[in-house]
Coordinates of C-alpha atoms in Angstrom, one line a residue:
X28 CA 93.7 -141.8 245.7
X29 CA 94.4 -145.2 247.2
X30 CA 90.7 -146.1 247.0
X31 CA 90.7 -145.3 243.2
X32 CA 93.8 -147.5 242.7
X33 CA 92.2 -150.3 244.7
X34 CA 89.1 -150.1 242.6
X35 CA 91.1 -150.1 239.4
X36 CA 93.0 -153.2 240.4
X37 CA 89.8 -154.8 241.4
X38 CA 88.3 -154.3 238.0
X39 CA 91.5 -155.5 236.3
X40 CA 91.5 -158.7 238.4
X41 CA 87.9 -159.2 237.5
X42 CA 88.6 -158.8 233.8
X43 CA 91.4 -161.4 234.0
X44 CA 89.0 -163.9 235.6
X45 CA 86.8 -164.3 232.5
X46 CA 86.4 -167.8 231.2
X47 CA 87.1 -168.4 227.5
X48 CA 86.2 -170.8 224.8
X49 CA 89.2 -169.4 222.9
X50 CA 87.4 -166.7 220.9
X51 CA 84.4 -168.8 219.8
X52 CA 82.4 -166.8 222.3
X53 CA 83.2 -163.6 220.3
X54 CA 81.9 -164.9 216.9
X55 CA 79.1 -162.5 215.8
X56 CA 75.6 -163.8 215.2
X57 CA 72.6 -162.0 214.0
X58 CA 69.6 -162.6 216.3
X59 CA 66.5 -160.7 217.3
X60 CA 67.3 -157.8 215.1
X61 CA 70.9 -157.1 215.9
X62 CA 74.4 -158.5 215.6
X63 CA 75.8 -159.8 218.9
X64 CA 78.4 -162.2 220.2
X65 CA 77.5 -165.9 220.2
X66 CA 78.1 -165.8 223.9
X67 CA 75.0 -163.6 224.3
X68 CA 72.9 -166.0 222.1
X69 CA 74.2 -169.0 224.1
X70 CA 73.2 -167.3 227.5
X71 CA 69.8 -166.4 226.2
X72 CA 69.2 -170.0 224.9
X73 CA 70.4 -171.6 228.1
X74 CA 68.4 -169.3 230.2
X75 CA 65.3 -170.3 228.2
X76 CA 65.7 -174.0 228.6
X77 CA 67.7 -174.2 231.9
X78 CA 66.7 -171.0 233.6
X79 CA 70.3 -170.2 234.3
X80 CA 73.0 -168.4 232.3
X81 CA 75.6 -171.2 233.0
X82 CA 75.4 -174.9 233.8
X83 CA 75.6 -175.5 237.5
X84 CA 76.9 -179.0 238.0
X85 CA 79.6 -179.1 236.7
X86 CA 79.9 -175.4 236.2
X87 CA 80.2 -174.6 232.4
X88 CA 79.7 -171.3 230.7
X89 CA 77.0 -170.8 228.1
X90 CA 79.5 -170.6 225.2
X91 CA 81.2 -173.8 226.4
X92 CA 77.9 -175.5 226.6
X93 CA 76.9 -174.4 223.1
X94 CA 80.1 -175.5 221.4
X95 CA 80.1 -178.8 223.3
X96 CA 76.5 -179.4 222.3
X97 CA 77.4 -178.8 218.7
X98 CA 80.5 -181.0 218.6
X99 CA 79.3 -183.8 220.9
X100 CA 75.5 -183.8 220.2
X101 CA 74.9 -187.4 221.3
X102 CA 76.3 -186.7 224.7
X103 CA 74.4 -183.4 224.9
X104 CA 71.1 -185.2 224.2
X105 CA 71.6 -187.2 227.4
X106 CA 72.3 -184.2 229.7
X107 CA 69.5 -183.1 232.1
X108 CA 69.3 -179.4 231.1
X109 CA 65.6 -178.9 230.4
X110 CA 63.7 -177.6 233.4
X111 CA 60.1 -178.8 233.8
X112 CA 58.2 -176.5 236.1
X113 CA 55.3 -178.7 237.3
X114 CA 54.2 -182.3 237.7
X115 CA 51.4 -181.8 235.2
X116 CA 54.0 -181.2 232.5
X117 CA 56.0 -184.3 233.5
X118 CA 52.8 -186.4 233.4
X119 CA 51.8 -185.1 230.0
X120 CA 55.2 -186.3 228.7
X121 CA 55.0 -189.7 230.6
X122 CA 58.0 -188.7 232.7
X123 CA 58.6 -189.5 236.4
X124 CA 58.4 -186.3 238.6
X125 CA 61.8 -186.1 240.2
X126 CA 64.0 -183.6 242.1
X127 CA 65.8 -181.7 240.7
X128 CA 63.3 -181.1 237.9
X129 CA 65.7 -181.3 235.0
X130 CA 65.4 -183.7 232.1
X131 CA 67.3 -184.6 229.0
X132 CA 66.5 -183.9 225.4
X133 CA 66.1 -187.7 224.8
X134 CA 63.6 -188.1 227.6
X135 CA 61.4 -185.1 226.6
X136 CA 61.6 -185.7 222.8
X137 CA 60.4 -189.3 223.3
X138 CA 57.3 -188.0 225.2
X139 CA 56.7 -185.4 222.5
X140 CA 57.1 -187.9 219.6
X141 CA 54.5 -190.1 221.2
X142 CA 51.9 -187.4 220.7
X143 CA 53.5 -185.1 218.1
X144 CA 50.2 -184.1 216.4
X145 CA 48.9 -182.6 219.7
X146 CA 52.1 -180.6 220.3
X147 CA 52.2 -179.2 216.8
X148 CA 48.5 -178.1 217.1
X149 CA 49.3 -176.7 220.5
X150 CA 52.4 -174.8 219.2
X151 CA 50.3 -173.2 216.5
X152 CA 47.5 -172.1 218.9
X153 CA 47.6 -168.4 219.9
X154 CA 49.0 -167.8 223.4
X155 CA 45.8 -166.1 224.6
X156 CA 43.9 -169.3 224.0
X157 CA 46.3 -171.5 226.0
X158 CA 46.1 -172.4 229.7
X159 CA 49.2 -172.0 231.9
X160 CA 50.1 -175.7 231.5
X161 CA 49.6 -175.5 227.7
X162 CA 51.9 -172.5 227.5
X163 CA 54.6 -174.3 229.4
X164 CA 54.2 -177.4 227.1
X165 CA 54.3 -175.2 224.0
X166 CA 57.5 -173.4 225.3
X167 CA 59.0 -176.8 226.0
X168 CA 58.2 -178.0 222.5
X169 CA 59.7 -174.9 221.1
X170 CA 62.9 -175.3 223.2
X171 CA 63.3 -178.9 222.2
X172 CA 63.1 -178.0 218.5
X173 CA 65.5 -175.1 219.0
X174 CA 68.0 -177.3 220.8
X175 CA 67.8 -180.0 218.2
X176 CA 68.3 -177.4 215.5
X177 CA 71.3 -175.9 217.2
X178 CA 73.0 -179.2 217.5
X179 CA 72.4 -179.9 213.8
X180 CA 73.5 -176.4 212.7
X181 CA 77.1 -177.3 212.1
X182 CA 76.7 -180.8 210.8
X183 CA 77.7 -179.5 207.4
X184 CA 81.1 -178.6 208.9
X185 CA 81.7 -182.0 210.6
X186 CA 84.3 -184.2 208.9
X187 CA 82.1 -187.3 208.8
X188 CA 83.3 -189.4 205.9
X189 CA 86.8 -191.0 205.4
X190 CA 88.2 -191.2 201.9
X191 CA 90.5 -194.0 200.9
X192 CA 90.2 -194.5 197.1
X193 CA 93.5 -193.5 195.6
X194 CA 92.0 -191.8 192.5
X195 CA 89.5 -189.7 194.6
X196 CA 92.3 -188.8 197.0
X197 CA 94.5 -187.7 194.1
X198 CA 91.8 -185.7 192.4
X199 CA 90.7 -183.9 195.6
X200 CA 94.3 -183.2 196.7
X201 CA 94.0 -184.9 200.1
X202 CA 95.7 -187.7 201.9
X203 CA 94.4 -191.3 202.0
X204 CA 92.4 -191.7 205.2
X205 CA 91.5 -188.0 205.5
X206 CA 87.9 -187.1 206.4
X207 CA 85.9 -184.6 204.5
X208 CA 82.8 -182.6 205.4
X209 CA 79.7 -181.6 203.5
X210 CA 81.2 -178.2 203.0
X211 CA 84.2 -179.7 201.4
X212 CA 82.0 -181.9 199.3
X213 CA 79.8 -179.0 198.3
X214 CA 82.7 -176.9 197.0
X215 CA 84.3 -179.9 195.2
X216 CA 81.2 -181.5 193.8
X217 CA 82.1 -180.7 190.2
X218 CA 85.4 -182.4 190.7
X219 CA 83.8 -185.4 192.3
X220 CA 81.2 -185.6 189.6
X221 CA 83.8 -185.4 186.8
X222 CA 86.1 -188.1 188.3
X223 CA 84.2 -191.0 186.7
X224 CA 84.3 -189.4 183.2
X225 CA 87.9 -188.4 183.3
X226 CA 89.3 -191.7 184.5
X227 CA 89.4 -194.3 181.7
X228 CA 92.4 -196.4 182.7
X229 CA 92.3 -199.4 185.1
X230 CA 90.5 -202.7 185.2
X231 CA 86.8 -203.1 185.4
X232 CA 87.1 -204.0 189.1
X233 CA 89.0 -200.7 189.6
X234 CA 86.3 -198.8 187.7
X235 CA 83.6 -200.6 189.8
X236 CA 85.4 -199.8 193.0
X237 CA 85.7 -196.1 192.0
X238 CA 82.0 -195.9 191.1
X239 CA 81.0 -197.5 194.4
X240 CA 83.2 -195.1 196.3
X241 CA 81.8 -192.1 194.5
X242 CA 78.3 -193.3 195.0
X243 CA 79.0 -193.8 198.7
X244 CA 80.2 -190.2 198.9
X245 CA 77.2 -188.8 197.1
X246 CA 74.7 -190.9 199.1
X247 CA 76.3 -190.0 202.4
X248 CA 76.1 -186.2 201.9
X249 CA 72.7 -186.3 200.2
X250 CA 71.4 -188.1 203.3
X251 CA 73.1 -185.7 205.6
X252 CA 71.5 -182.8 203.8
X253 CA 68.0 -184.4 203.9
X254 CA 68.4 -185.2 207.6
X255 CA 68.7 -181.6 208.6
X256 CA 65.0 -181.1 207.9
X257 CA 63.8 -184.2 209.7
X258 CA 64.2 -183.1 213.3
X259 CA 61.4 -180.5 213.2
X260 CA 59.7 -178.7 210.3
X261 CA 59.5 -175.5 212.4
X262 CA 63.3 -175.3 213.0
X263 CA 65.2 -175.9 209.8
X264 CA 68.7 -175.7 211.4
X265 CA 68.8 -172.1 210.4
X266 CA 69.3 -170.7 213.9
X267 CA 73.0 -169.9 214.1
X268 CA 73.1 -167.0 211.6
X269 CA 76.8 -166.3 211.7
X270 CA 77.6 -165.8 208.0
X271 CA 76.9 -162.2 206.6
X272 CA 75.4 -161.7 203.2
X273 CA 74.5 -158.6 201.3
X274 CA 71.0 -158.6 202.8
X275 CA 70.9 -160.6 206.0
X276 CA 73.0 -163.0 208.0
X277 CA 72.5 -166.8 207.4
X278 CA 73.4 -170.0 209.0
X279 CA 76.0 -172.4 207.4
X280 CA 73.3 -174.7 206.1
X281 CA 71.3 -171.8 204.9
X282 CA 74.3 -170.5 202.9
X283 CA 74.9 -173.9 201.4
X284 CA 71.3 -174.1 200.1
X285 CA 72.4 -171.5 197.5
X286 CA 74.1 -172.2 194.3
X287 CA 77.9 -172.6 194.7
X288 CA 78.5 -169.6 192.3
X289 CA 76.5 -167.3 194.6
X290 CA 78.8 -167.8 197.6
X291 CA 81.7 -165.3 197.6
X292 CA 85.3 -166.0 198.6
X293 CA 84.9 -164.4 202.1
X294 CA 81.9 -166.6 202.9
X295 CA 83.8 -169.7 201.7
X296 CA 86.7 -168.7 203.9
X297 CA 84.4 -168.3 206.9
X298 CA 83.0 -171.8 206.4
X299 CA 86.5 -173.3 206.1
X300 CA 87.7 -171.5 209.2
X301 CA 84.7 -172.8 211.2
X302 CA 85.4 -176.3 210.0
X303 CA 89.0 -175.9 211.1
X304 CA 87.9 -174.5 214.4
X305 CA 85.6 -177.5 215.1
X306 CA 88.4 -179.9 214.2
X307 CA 90.9 -178.2 216.5
X308 CA 88.3 -178.2 219.3
X309 CA 87.9 -181.9 219.0
X310 CA 91.7 -182.3 219.2
X311 CA 92.0 -179.8 222.0
X312 CA 94.4 -177.8 219.9
X313 CA 94.1 -174.5 221.7
X314 CA 96.6 -172.5 219.8
X315 CA 95.1 -173.4 216.4
X316 CA 91.6 -172.8 217.9
X317 CA 92.7 -169.2 218.7
X318 CA 94.2 -168.8 215.2
X319 CA 91.1 -170.0 213.4
X320 CA 88.8 -167.8 215.5
X321 CA 91.0 -164.8 215.1
X322 CA 91.1 -165.2 211.3
X323 CA 87.4 -165.6 211.3
X324 CA 86.9 -162.4 213.3
X325 CA 89.4 -160.6 211.0
X326 CA 87.2 -161.3 207.9
X327 CA 84.0 -160.3 209.8
X328 CA 85.6 -157.1 210.9
X329 CA 85.8 -156.0 207.2
X330 CA 82.0 -155.6 207.3
X331 CA 81.1 -152.0 208.1
X332 CA 78.2 -152.6 210.5
X333 CA 80.1 -155.0 212.7
X334 CA 82.2 -153.5 215.5
X335 CA 84.4 -156.4 216.7
X336 CA 85.6 -154.4 219.7
X337 CA 82.0 -153.9 220.7
X338 CA 81.3 -157.6 220.2
X339 CA 84.2 -158.5 222.5
X340 CA 83.1 -155.9 225.0
X341 CA 79.7 -157.5 225.2
X342 CA 81.2 -160.9 225.8
X343 CA 83.3 -159.4 228.6
X344 CA 80.2 -157.7 230.0
X345 CA 78.3 -161.0 230.0
X346 CA 81.1 -162.7 231.9
X347 CA 81.8 -159.9 234.3
X348 CA 78.7 -160.3 236.4
X349 CA 79.1 -156.7 237.5
X350 CA 75.6 -156.3 238.9
X351 CA 75.9 -159.4 241.0
X352 CA 79.2 -158.1 242.5
X353 CA 77.5 -154.8 243.2
X354 CA 74.5 -156.3 245.0
X355 CA 76.9 -158.4 247.1
X356 CA 78.7 -155.2 248.1
X357 CA 75.5 -153.4 249.0
X358 CA 74.3 -156.3 251.2
X359 CA 77.7 -156.5 252.9
X360 CA 77.6 -152.8 253.5
X361 CA 74.2 -153.1 255.1
X362 CA 75.4 -155.8 257.4
X363 CA 78.6 -154.0 258.4
X364 CA 76.7 -150.8 259.0
X365 CA 74.3 -152.7 261.4
X366 CA 77.3 -154.1 263.3
X367 CA 79.0 -150.7 263.4
X368 CA 75.9 -149.2 265.1
X369 CA 75.7 -152.1 267.6
X370 CA 79.3 -151.8 268.7
X371 CA 79.6 -148.1 268.0
X372 CA 82.6 -148.5 265.7
X373 CA 83.7 -145.6 263.4
X374 CA 86.1 -148.0 261.6
X375 CA 83.3 -150.3 260.7
X376 CA 81.2 -147.3 259.5
X377 CA 84.1 -146.3 257.2
X378 CA 84.3 -149.9 256.0
X379 CA 80.6 -149.9 255.2
X380 CA 80.9 -146.7 253.2
X381 CA 83.9 -148.2 251.3
X382 CA 81.8 -151.3 250.4
X383 CA 79.1 -149.0 249.1
X384 CA 81.7 -147.2 247.0
X385 CA 82.9 -150.5 245.6
X386 CA 79.4 -151.7 244.8
X387 CA 78.7 -148.3 243.2
X388 CA 81.8 -148.8 241.0
X389 CA 80.6 -152.2 239.8
X390 CA 77.1 -150.8 239.3
X391 CA 78.4 -148.0 237.2
X392 CA 80.8 -150.2 235.3
X393 CA 78.0 -152.5 234.2
X394 CA 75.8 -149.6 233.1
X395 CA 78.7 -148.0 231.3
X396 CA 79.3 -151.2 229.3
X397 CA 75.7 -151.3 228.3
X398 CA 75.8 -147.7 227.1
X399 CA 78.9 -148.3 225.0
X400 CA 77.6 -151.6 223.6
X401 CA 74.1 -150.3 222.6
X402 CA 75.2 -146.7 221.9
X403 CA 72.3 -145.3 224.0
X404 CA 71.5 -144.4 227.6
X405 CA 70.7 -147.4 229.8
X406 CA 67.0 -146.5 230.4
X407 CA 65.2 -148.2 227.5
X408 CA 63.8 -151.4 229.1
X409 CA 62.3 -152.1 232.5
X410 CA 65.4 -154.1 233.5
X411 CA 67.7 -151.2 232.5
X412 CA 65.6 -148.5 234.1
X413 CA 65.4 -150.4 237.4
X414 CA 69.2 -150.7 237.5
X415 CA 69.7 -147.1 236.4
X416 CA 67.2 -145.8 239.0
X417 CA 69.0 -147.9 241.6
X418 CA 72.3 -146.3 240.5
X419 CA 70.9 -142.8 240.8
X420 CA 69.5 -143.7 244.2
X421 CA 72.9 -144.9 245.4
X422 CA 74.6 -141.8 244.0
X423 CA 72.2 -139.4 245.9
X424 CA 72.7 -141.5 249.1
X425 CA 76.5 -141.4 248.8
X426 CA 76.3 -137.6 248.4
X427 CA 73.9 -137.5 251.4
X428 CA 76.3 -139.6 253.5
X429 CA 79.3 -137.3 252.7
X430 CA 77.4 -134.5 254.4
X431 CA 75.9 -136.4 257.4
X432 CA 78.7 -139.0 258.0
X433 CA 76.4 -140.9 260.5
X434 CA 75.6 -144.0 258.4
X435 CA 72.1 -142.9 257.3
X436 CA 73.3 -142.3 253.7
X437 CA 74.9 -145.8 253.7
X438 CA 71.6 -147.3 254.9
X439 CA 69.7 -145.5 252.1
X440 CA 72.3 -146.6 249.5
X441 CA 72.3 -150.2 250.6
X442 CA 68.5 -150.5 250.7
X443 CA 67.9 -148.6 247.4
X444 CA 70.8 -150.4 245.6
X445 CA 70.1 -154.0 246.9
X446 CA 66.3 -153.8 246.6
X447 CA 66.2 -152.5 243.1
X448 CA 68.8 -155.0 242.1
X449 CA 66.6 -157.8 243.3
X450 CA 63.6 -156.4 241.4
X451 CA 65.7 -156.0 238.3
X452 CA 67.0 -159.5 238.4
X453 CA 63.4 -160.7 238.3
X454 CA 63.1 -159.2 234.8
X455 CA 66.5 -160.4 233.7
X456 CA 65.0 -163.9 233.4
X457 CA 62.6 -162.6 230.7
X458 CA 65.3 -163.1 228.2
X459 CA 68.1 -161.1 226.6
X460 CA 68.4 -157.7 228.3
X461 CA 70.3 -156.0 225.5
X462 CA 67.4 -155.7 223.0
X463 CA 66.5 -153.7 220.0
X464 CA 64.5 -150.5 220.8
X465 CA 60.8 -150.1 219.8
X466 CA 60.4 -147.4 217.2
X467 CA 58.9 -144.8 219.5
X468 CA 62.0 -144.9 221.8
X469 CA 64.6 -144.9 219.0
X470 CA 65.9 -141.4 219.7
X471 CA 69.2 -141.0 221.5
X472 CA 68.6 -137.3 222.1
X473 CA 65.3 -137.7 223.9
X474 CA 66.5 -140.9 225.7
X475 CA 69.4 -138.8 227.0
X476 CA 67.1 -136.0 228.1
X477 CA 63.5 -136.9 228.9
X478 CA 63.9 -140.6 229.8
X479 CA 67.2 -140.1 231.7
X480 CA 65.8 -137.1 233.6
X481 CA 62.6 -138.8 234.6
X482 CA 64.6 -141.8 235.7
X483 CA 66.8 -139.6 237.8
X484 CA 63.6 -138.2 239.3
X485 CA 62.4 -141.8 240.0
X486 CA 65.7 -142.5 241.8
X487 CA 65.5 -139.3 243.9
X488 CA 61.9 -140.0 244.7
X489 CA 62.8 -143.6 245.8
X490 CA 65.6 -142.3 248.1
X491 CA 63.3 -139.6 249.5
X492 CA 60.7 -142.2 250.2
X493 CA 63.2 -144.5 251.9
X494 CA 64.2 -141.5 254.0
X495 CA 60.6 -141.3 255.2
X496 CA 60.8 -144.9 256.2
X497 CA 64.0 -144.2 258.1
X498 CA 62.4 -141.2 259.9
X499 CA 59.5 -143.5 261.0
X500 CA 61.9 -146.1 262.5
X501 CA 64.1 -143.5 264.2
X502 CA 61.1 -141.8 265.7
X503 CA 59.6 -145.1 266.8
X504 CA 62.9 -146.1 268.5
X505 CA 63.1 -142.7 270.2
X506 CA 66.8 -143.0 270.6
X507 CA 67.7 -139.7 269.0
X508 CA 67.5 -136.1 270.3
X509 CA 65.0 -133.6 268.9
X510 CA 67.9 -131.9 267.1
X511 CA 68.7 -135.1 265.3
X512 CA 65.0 -135.5 264.2
X513 CA 65.0 -131.9 263.0
X514 CA 68.1 -132.6 260.9
X515 CA 66.3 -135.7 259.4
X516 CA 63.3 -133.6 258.6
X517 CA 65.4 -131.0 256.8
X518 CA 67.1 -133.8 254.9
X519 CA 63.8 -135.2 253.9
X520 CA 62.6 -131.8 252.6
X521 CA 65.8 -131.3 250.6
X522 CA 65.6 -134.9 249.0
X523 CA 62.0 -134.3 248.1
X524 CA 62.8 -130.9 246.5
X525 CA 65.5 -132.6 244.4
X526 CA 63.1 -135.3 243.4
X527 CA 60.5 -132.7 242.5
X528 CA 62.9 -130.8 240.3
X529 CA 63.9 -133.8 238.2
X530 CA 60.3 -135.2 238.0
X531 CA 58.9 -131.8 236.9
X532 CA 61.7 -131.1 234.4
X533 CA 61.5 -134.6 233.0
X534 CA 57.7 -134.4 232.6
X535 CA 58.1 -131.1 230.7
X536 CA 60.7 -132.6 228.4
X537 CA 58.4 -135.6 227.8
X538 CA 55.7 -133.2 226.6
X539 CA 58.2 -131.6 224.2
X540 CA 59.1 -135.1 222.9
X541 CA 55.4 -136.0 222.6
X542 CA 54.8 -132.8 220.6
X543 CA 57.6 -133.7 218.1
X544 CA 56.6 -137.4 217.9
X545 CA 52.8 -137.3 218.1
X546 CA 51.9 -133.7 217.4
X547 CA 50.6 -132.8 220.8
X548 CA 52.3 -131.7 224.0
X549 CA 49.8 -133.3 226.4
X550 CA 47.1 -135.9 225.7
X551 CA 46.1 -137.2 229.2
X552 CA 47.8 -140.5 228.5
X553 CA 48.0 -142.8 231.5
X554 CA 51.8 -142.5 231.7
X555 CA 51.6 -138.7 231.4
X556 CA 48.9 -138.6 234.1
X557 CA 51.0 -140.8 236.4
X558 CA 54.0 -138.6 236.1
X559 CA 51.9 -135.5 236.7
X560 CA 50.4 -137.3 239.8
X561 CA 53.8 -137.8 241.3
X562 CA 54.7 -134.2 240.7
X563 CA 51.5 -132.9 242.2
X564 CA 51.8 -135.1 245.3
X565 CA 55.4 -133.9 245.9
X566 CA 54.3 -130.3 245.5
X567 CA 51.4 -130.9 247.9
X568 CA 53.4 -132.4 250.7
X569 CA 56.2 -129.8 250.3
X570 CA 53.7 -127.0 250.4
X571 CA 52.0 -128.4 253.5
X572 CA 55.3 -128.8 255.3
X573 CA 56.7 -125.4 254.4
X574 CA 53.5 -123.7 255.5
X575 CA 53.5 -125.7 258.7
X576 CA 50.1 -127.3 258.0
X577 CA 51.7 -130.8 258.6
X578 CA 54.3 -131.8 261.1
X579 CA 57.4 -133.8 260.4
X580 CA 55.7 -137.1 261.1
X581 CA 52.9 -136.4 258.6
X582 CA 55.5 -135.2 256.1
X583 CA 57.3 -138.6 256.4
X584 CA 53.9 -140.2 255.9
X585 CA 53.5 -138.3 252.7
X586 CA 56.9 -139.3 251.5
X587 CA 56.2 -143.0 252.1
X588 CA 52.9 -142.6 250.1
X589 CA 54.9 -141.1 247.3
X590 CA 56.5 -144.5 246.8
X591 CA 53.1 -145.9 245.9
X592 CA 52.6 -143.2 243.3
X593 CA 56.1 -143.9 242.0
X594 CA 55.4 -147.6 241.7
X595 CA 52.1 -147.1 239.9
X596 CA 53.6 -144.5 237.5
X597 CA 56.7 -146.6 236.8
X598 CA 55.1 -150.1 236.6
X599 CA 51.3 -149.9 237.1
X600 CA 50.3 -147.9 234.0
X601 CA 51.8 -150.6 231.8
X602 CA 49.1 -153.0 233.1
X603 CA 46.3 -150.8 231.6
X604 CA 47.4 -151.7 228.1
X605 CA 46.1 -148.4 226.7
X606 CA 47.7 -145.2 225.7
X607 CA 50.7 -144.3 223.5
X608 CA 53.1 -145.2 226.3
X609 CA 52.0 -148.9 226.7
X610 CA 55.1 -150.4 225.1
X611 CA 58.0 -152.5 225.8
X612 CA 57.7 -153.4 229.5
X613 CA 55.7 -156.2 231.0
X614 CA 52.2 -157.3 232.1
X615 CA 53.2 -159.9 234.7
X616 CA 53.7 -157.6 237.7
X617 CA 50.1 -157.1 238.9
X618 CA 50.5 -159.4 242.0
X619 CA 53.9 -158.0 243.0
X620 CA 52.7 -154.5 242.6
X621 CA 49.6 -155.1 244.6
X622 CA 51.6 -156.7 247.4
X623 CA 54.1 -153.7 247.4
X624 CA 51.3 -151.2 247.6
X625 CA 49.6 -153.1 250.5
X626 CA 52.9 -153.3 252.4
X627 CA 53.5 -149.5 252.0
X628 CA 50.0 -148.7 253.1
X629 CA 50.4 -150.9 256.1
X630 CA 53.7 -149.4 257.0
X631 CA 52.6 -145.8 256.4
X632 CA 49.3 -146.1 258.4
X633 CA 50.2 -148.8 260.9
X634 CA 53.5 -147.4 262.0
X635 CA 52.1 -143.9 262.0
X636 CA 49.4 -144.8 264.6
X637 CA 51.9 -146.9 266.5
X638 CA 54.2 -143.8 266.9
X639 CA 51.2 -141.7 267.9
X640 CA 50.3 -144.2 270.6
X641 CA 53.9 -144.4 271.8
X642 CA 54.2 -140.7 271.9
X643 CA 50.9 -140.4 273.9
X644 CA 52.0 -143.0 276.4
X645 CA 55.3 -141.3 277.1

């Protein structure tokens, strides 16, 4: 019970440590096919240009960076946040190659403007016709335009013109010296246009002054509206789509491009509240910032498809860094376990197990949040499936440790959890990890049955394979008794049987799903063949072991080889680019996959013969 209480307090402490931009981070935005918090959009944008989800020096969250870039754009243009990956890119932009390789918007935009025709042509060129350097230049050009567009997105809300003329002040109902924004001008344009016709008293000088003041107002905001298109024709300041309409969500400027009569009262209130928020932000008026943001969210919450609680949950999930905490715990558990074996300490062994439990809790907490946010099992992308398979692997290892109580389960859990976390983090940098499903996967029933079952099978197979590695190392060290090695062999067999059950059952469920979706149970698709190959290999080595045709060492060899079949079935078939299952993952894993397979072959074959030679010499 005390462990559960400790974990609960740990999660509470973590939730209290979230940074906040005083509710701005929770403002919903429509992007990439779904409504999400602006915090997610900010992280995705910053990751694209800075390759991190927060500014490092000084440390600033993505939401803070976004609002600061909007409010203080001139300062934002001078910050070194654009990462240039090679000297060739710097040379193409006439920039000095320096370390660290971060440059400001002003530096890069100057280089782009010097050869703008080339960059526009390059941007329009299909990706398959670009070299690596050209792709990087094109992405940089895209990011520069995106950043400029974001900084201009709220210029319509900026109170940029001071009003002094007494007649205009009177007609608009403001105080002398007050500043007004384009939004205010837009909704009061009829009043402004009618002032000159309704005012007939006063001297000619008074009338002339009034006309000049009105002309100044009109020219100022007309120029402001025209300037929003000058930065880049590809990014018309329409990126921050935070205002809902009957069809789609739009940006503030996009809404104001409509006729004033089309804009409803709720949309007008949203614009006014955003304007208030920006003004309070400039004045560092935190209480009123919270009030404006809360009122904004209250209006948004009246829209049926927007779940504000889910929006806030996603923000908390972004800021919780659950998976980073879990990998830290897995690595610490591995280190403490190693020390416990060296000094033969049962207390350190218990500590290592406790660290695994904490890491497992963080791991599950992150996956649970993803399930609630997206209303689907966490197995729909490569990033998610890696983390879920790692979670399953740690779960089986914890159960395994509860029976053995000798640290082997802790070793399996730490290796499976940490290694799959590292692999998953590599795909986190591809962009937002909470994406909209491709059509073929859009079925919660089959995601919860076939995909989840096959993923559990992957996790069990991975743990069984790691157990084969462990058997190799224990056998090579020759520090255990024959009884201990027999126990390991039995454990390997049980793990492989569990893996076989889930792989076989998951493959059958996949056939039923295929029959419902594509009208056939089996079509010899590469993904189907790969799953069948894993099942057949597991059946083969289990059969050979049970019948005594292979010894424990050869059985461990077969389990290590099953890791190769797993990697190919999980990742490799996506490289083929054929079949009905070639969707959604990635094609950038060929080198890593080849290196992994070569390592496993070297380990399986090399260590096998090394053990044979060692046994022969004893």
